[in-house]
Structure formats: C-alpha cells, structure tokens
Short mmCIF file of C-alpha atoms in Angstrom, two decimals:
data_model
loop_
_atom_site.label_atom_id
_atom_site.label_comp_id
_atom_site.label_asym_id
_atom_site.label_seq_id
_atom_site.Cartn_x
_atom_site.Cartn_y
_atom_site.Cartn_z
CA MET A 1 -80.92 -61.84 96.88
CA LYS A 2 -80.79 -65.63 96.85
CA THR A 3 -84.01 -65.80 94.86
CA LEU A 4 -82.88 -63.39 92.13
CA THR A 5 -81.96 -64.92 88.80
CA ASP A 6 -78.78 -64.05 86.94
CA ASP A 7 -80.89 -62.13 84.42
CA THR A 8 -82.36 -60.02 87.21
CA LEU A 9 -78.94 -59.43 88.75
CA SER A 10 -77.67 -58.36 85.33
CA GLN A 11 -80.46 -55.78 85.09
CA VAL A 12 -79.68 -54.55 88.61
CA ALA A 13 -76.02 -54.17 87.64
CA ARG A 14 -76.97 -52.12 84.54
CA PHE A 15 -79.24 -49.95 86.69
CA LEU A 16 -76.56 -49.32 89.33
CA LYS A 17 -73.90 -48.72 86.68
CA ALA A 18 -76.11 -46.00 85.18
CA LEU A 19 -76.16 -44.27 88.57
CA GLY A 20 -72.37 -44.39 88.87
CA GLU A 21 -71.66 -41.10 87.09
CA ILE A 22 -71.72 -37.63 88.65
CA THR A 23 -73.57 -35.88 85.81
CA ARG A 24 -76.33 -38.49 86.00
CA LEU A 25 -76.59 -37.97 89.75
CA ARG A 26 -76.84 -34.21 89.15
CA ILE A 27 -79.66 -34.86 86.69
CA LEU A 28 -81.47 -36.98 89.28
CA ARG A 29 -80.96 -34.25 91.88
CA ALA A 30 -82.51 -31.71 89.48
CA LEU A 31 -85.45 -34.03 88.78
CA HIS A 32 -85.84 -35.02 92.45
CA ASP A 33 -89.53 -34.23 92.77
CA LYS A 34 -90.41 -32.54 89.52
CA GLU A 35 -90.54 -32.83 85.78
CA LEU A 36 -88.14 -30.70 83.74
CA THR A 37 -87.38 -29.96 80.11
CA VAL A 38 -83.94 -30.65 78.67
CA SER A 39 -83.26 -26.89 78.75
CA ASP A 40 -84.15 -26.75 82.47
CA ILE A 41 -81.87 -29.71 83.20
CA ILE A 42 -79.01 -28.07 81.29
CA ARG A 43 -79.43 -24.87 83.34
CA GLN A 44 -79.57 -26.71 86.65
CA THR A 45 -76.60 -28.97 85.97
CA ASP A 46 -74.44 -26.44 84.11
CA ALA A 47 -73.54 -29.05 81.48
CA SER A 48 -73.62 -28.93 77.70
CA GLN A 49 -76.68 -29.98 75.72
CA SER A 50 -74.89 -32.87 74.04
CA ASN A 51 -73.55 -34.14 77.36
CA ILE A 52 -76.97 -33.96 79.03
CA SER A 53 -78.65 -35.65 76.06
CA LYS A 54 -76.18 -38.54 76.25
CA HIS A 55 -76.80 -39.04 79.97
CA LEU A 56 -80.58 -38.68 79.64
CA SER A 57 -80.47 -41.43 77.03
CA VAL A 58 -78.59 -43.77 79.39
CA LEU A 59 -80.92 -43.05 82.32
CA THR A 60 -83.99 -43.55 80.13
CA SER A 61 -82.69 -46.76 78.56
CA VAL A 62 -82.40 -48.48 81.96
CA GLY A 63 -85.78 -47.20 83.15
CA ILE A 64 -84.57 -44.66 85.70
CA LEU A 65 -86.18 -41.78 83.80
CA SER A 66 -89.23 -41.52 81.63
CA CYS A 67 -90.12 -38.71 79.27
CA ARG A 68 -93.01 -37.18 77.41
CA LYS A 69 -93.15 -34.78 74.51
CA GLU A 70 -95.27 -31.65 74.61
CA GLY A 71 -95.02 -29.52 71.49
CA THR A 72 -91.33 -29.06 70.81
CA SER A 73 -90.30 -29.74 74.42
CA ILE A 74 -89.38 -33.06 75.99
CA TYR A 75 -90.08 -33.38 79.71
CA TYR A 76 -88.15 -35.84 81.87
CA ARG A 77 -89.04 -37.24 85.28
CA VAL A 78 -87.86 -40.00 87.60
CA SER A 79 -89.90 -43.03 86.60
CA ASP A 80 -90.31 -44.54 90.07
CA PRO A 81 -90.26 -42.74 93.45
CA ASN A 82 -88.29 -45.66 94.90
CA ILE A 83 -85.34 -44.56 92.77
CA THR A 84 -85.30 -41.17 94.48
CA THR A 85 -85.55 -42.87 97.87
CA ILE A 86 -82.62 -45.17 97.07
CA CYS A 87 -80.47 -42.27 95.87
CA ASP A 88 -81.38 -40.13 98.89
CA THR A 89 -80.51 -42.96 101.28
CA VAL A 90 -77.14 -43.69 99.65
CA CYS A 91 -76.19 -40.01 99.34
CA ARG A 92 -77.19 -39.27 102.94
CA SER A 93 -75.21 -42.27 104.20
CA ILE A 94 -72.09 -41.22 102.31
CA ALA A 95 -72.45 -37.58 103.42
CA ASP A 96 -72.72 -38.77 107.04
CA LYS A 97 -69.56 -40.86 106.64
CA ILE A 98 -67.70 -37.85 105.21
CA ILE A 99 -68.78 -35.69 108.15
CA GLN A 100 -67.84 -38.44 110.60
CA GLY A 101 -64.42 -38.78 108.96
CA ARG A 102 -63.83 -35.03 109.15
CA ASN A 103 -64.84 -34.98 112.81
CA THR A 104 -62.49 -37.87 113.57
CA LEU A 105 -59.65 -36.12 111.75
CA ASN A 106 -60.32 -32.87 113.64
CA ASN A 107 -60.31 -34.75 116.95
CA ILE A 108 -57.00 -36.42 116.06
CA ARG A 109 -55.52 -33.03 115.18
CA LYS A 110 -56.71 -31.66 118.53
CA GLY A 111 -55.23 -34.63 120.34
CA VAL A 112 -58.60 -35.95 121.48
CA VAL A 113 -58.53 -39.68 122.15
CA LEU A 114 -61.47 -41.51 120.63
#
C-alpha cells in the first residue's frame, strides 16, 4: 500500500464503504455468478423496489456493478470477478470466526479447558 496515492486510497475507501451495507451484500450474493434484472434482484433479496434501486445506484457508481438495458429490462452484473472473490474471502473468514467463537463458547460451557 506504500505506493498507493491518496487519490487511489480515497477510491478504495469509497469502494469498501459501498460494500458496508447488508442490502448491498445481499445484492452481490444474488448476482454472484449471474446477471439479473431489477425484478429478479427484488425477489431474491426480499426488499422494496425503491430500496433496491437506491443500492444498485450506489454499487454502480463506484464500479462494483455494471448494467445493460434490453428492451424495458435493465440487467445488472458484478463488473469484475475479483470483487466476488474479495467478498467470498471476507465472508468466509468472518463465518469461520463466528463458528470458532461458538465452538469456544460451547467448550467453556462444557468446562473444557482450551
């Protein structure tokens, strides 16, 4: 990171900030390896159309998503496969920590010394 300029770090911060919202993460999960219409995303995330539109706008503005129009439908997709890889890695790491914490707590409750 030493070679990154402040402008680049600012863009990275905007990118990461856009990922810091659960509805946006649900959208990325829905779009994991496919392209979906807004209606499909609404169904898969169980959120309102206005809420999804707002979050799609944020994700598109920072370059996380791209879209194309076909007839009256707009299709969204993750713009770079590295984004999916980053999200998968972070989510898997956090899920592992949660499981590890639960196991530790269960062992403490059982009186098992770690």
